[in-house]
């Protein structure tokens, strides 16, 4: 099964200050590892472009876009406590969201299409009118909106296994009957949201599933909870497209995350989601990179994830 890769080295030019965990080396290391292991050669490359204002304004406010543009014209600076813009950041963020849009356009075109967007900055904390937690634009949310607004997809399921709750994605679709959201995350932890009783409202009531787990949760328990709640939501919602917010910071060796997982756990999680996409969504699945801050571990996890999505490395 081919998995189309959407990435662009200009996203390396998003350069927060020294020692910021969301470093350019994250993407460099993933690409180097994929090259070394033969995946960069075997996976088709999708087209990446900047997201348009129209695509971003489907989830973000015009004032917020203007705020980022103004900061960009000044050469960058601090956007909020954890989020920074350098000279290349706005372009990188537009490319990240645009990659996700392009990936959706391709994936929904036929059955059994799979794509992985290796992008930064990440997106799942970005709020409609504010940057948050290293995120500028809600890449997964922009992608889901493209599916429902730009195509005739009625039901999109976003599955977020980043160690942090995907508060931005949840906020965008909390009252939506078209986009369901499942997040498994460490709790209590940043950003503080994602409790069991946050389940959606209005047309979206029952379509938000949160699985908050304390630090120290055994891996078997993590997997059992994930599997059960994922199938509950997918069986009820019957998604036509599945989007993964793939953060790898739940790895035990992540410097800022850590929910005790090891690299192979991302193989199990990914296969579980692929199964849902196969039975419910005609095999249509798209994954976007979120967190993961131990650079070598991240490269290994992203490769395991790509393999579990169905990619095979080129033969040497
Ligand atoms: Zn995270």
XYZ file of C-alpha atoms in Angstrom, residues 98-273:
176
model
C -1.561 23.678 2.963
C 0.084 20.245 2.970
C -2.812 18.924 5.043
C -5.353 20.453 2.619
C -3.578 18.974 -0.399
C -3.420 15.593 1.319
C -7.179 15.662 1.951
C -7.870 16.621 -1.662
C -5.912 13.596 -2.778
C -7.080 11.074 -0.165
C -10.795 11.687 -0.675
C -10.422 11.210 -4.438
C -10.628 7.416 -4.277
C -10.824 4.508 -1.862
C -7.752 3.092 -0.070
C -5.747 6.269 -0.229
C -3.320 7.028 2.564
C -1.150 10.041 3.250
C 1.250 11.282 5.906
C 2.023 14.983 6.353
C 5.432 15.533 7.919
C 4.926 19.124 8.906
C 5.751 21.765 11.486
C 4.800 23.847 13.361
C 2.265 21.451 14.892
C -1.392 22.454 15.095
C -3.703 20.809 17.610
C -3.423 23.477 20.342
C -4.050 26.412 17.952
C -7.324 28.089 18.854
C -9.631 29.928 16.442
C -8.312 33.321 17.529
C -5.031 32.517 19.269
C -1.773 30.635 18.952
C -1.055 28.184 21.729
C 1.448 25.490 22.734
C 3.884 25.791 19.767
C 0.934 25.786 17.308
C 0.027 28.553 14.843
C -2.618 27.016 12.554
C -4.813 24.023 13.345
C -3.512 21.766 10.592
C -5.756 18.767 11.327
C -8.788 21.025 11.776
C -8.088 22.876 8.519
C -7.836 19.472 6.821
C -11.145 18.275 8.264
C -12.837 21.497 7.142
C -11.458 21.013 3.639
C -13.038 17.559 3.557
C -16.498 18.774 4.576
C -16.462 22.216 2.904
C -14.414 21.456 -0.205
C -15.652 17.909 -0.854
C -18.800 15.993 -0.204
C -17.535 14.281 2.913
C -20.195 14.278 5.608
C -18.372 12.692 8.518
C -14.702 13.053 9.451
C -13.137 11.417 12.491
C -9.998 12.990 13.978
C -7.984 10.708 16.251
C -5.348 12.488 18.352
C -2.779 10.383 20.244
C -0.368 13.220 21.026
C 0.355 13.145 24.783
C -1.297 16.558 25.154
C -5.018 17.126 24.778
C -5.890 18.548 21.341
C -7.800 21.466 22.815
C -7.724 23.560 19.637
C -9.197 20.817 17.467
C -11.825 20.055 20.102
C -12.815 23.721 20.329
C -13.300 24.065 16.563
C -15.586 21.033 16.267
C -17.211 20.869 19.716
C -20.671 21.583 18.301
C -20.134 19.944 14.909
C -22.177 16.985 13.726
C -19.734 16.473 10.840
C -16.409 16.151 12.619
C -15.931 13.781 15.553
C -12.870 14.027 17.776
C -11.120 11.478 19.958
C -8.134 12.432 22.093
C -6.095 10.155 24.365
C -3.729 12.136 26.532
C -1.931 12.526 29.832
C -4.011 14.186 32.545
C -3.556 16.170 34.705
C -1.158 17.865 32.303
C -0.841 20.716 29.815
C -3.189 22.230 28.580
C -5.550 21.114 31.356
C -8.576 20.364 29.177
C -9.783 17.005 27.844
C -11.770 15.644 30.750
C -14.093 12.666 30.436
C -17.199 14.831 30.656
C -16.196 17.037 27.705
C -18.314 15.227 25.114
C -19.527 17.917 22.714
C -22.590 20.095 22.476
C -25.551 20.698 20.133
C -25.173 18.691 16.913
C -21.791 17.553 18.230
C -23.110 16.108 21.468
C -21.505 12.695 21.998
C -19.010 13.209 19.160
C -16.099 14.302 21.345
C -14.384 11.486 23.222
C -11.652 12.224 25.729
C -9.472 9.578 27.334
C -7.509 11.328 30.084
C -4.909 9.045 31.662
C -2.582 9.747 34.596
C 1.183 9.424 34.342
C 2.101 5.855 35.238
C -0.852 4.223 33.463
C 0.274 0.725 32.370
C 0.665 0.376 28.617
C -1.849 -2.469 28.431
C -4.414 -0.244 30.109
C -3.648 2.587 27.693
C -4.173 0.278 24.704
C -7.366 -1.264 26.074
C -8.918 2.158 26.729
C -7.876 3.468 23.327
C -9.217 0.454 21.438
C -12.550 0.373 23.245
C -13.302 4.091 23.009
C -12.108 4.346 19.389
C -14.413 1.560 18.274
C -17.330 2.949 20.307
C -17.045 6.306 18.607
C -16.325 4.984 15.108
C -19.176 2.456 15.181
C -21.597 5.165 16.230
C -20.299 7.886 13.903
C -19.340 5.847 10.798
C -16.645 8.232 9.474
C -16.035 8.629 5.752
C -12.505 9.896 6.334
C -10.097 9.411 9.226
C -7.484 12.003 10.166
C -4.760 11.242 12.710
C -3.137 13.931 14.838
C 0.062 11.980 15.241
C 2.137 13.233 18.147
C 4.855 10.963 19.485
C 5.458 12.726 22.797
C 3.685 10.005 24.809
C 6.940 8.057 24.370
C 8.586 7.271 27.739
C 11.775 9.037 26.654
C 10.127 12.251 25.524
C 11.585 15.200 27.457
C 8.308 17.112 27.848
C 5.597 14.462 27.362
C 5.960 10.842 28.538
C 2.984 8.630 29.085
C 5.208 5.557 29.245
C 4.809 4.317 25.654
C 7.605 2.766 23.637
C 8.244 3.073 19.918
C 6.353 -0.118 19.008
C 3.223 1.151 20.734
C 2.780 3.611 17.874
C 2.645 0.646 15.520
C -0.238 -0.823 17.534
C -2.125 2.484 17.754
C -1.700 3.192 14.056
C -2.892 -0.264 12.982
C -5.934 0.109 15.190
C -6.851 3.364 13.435
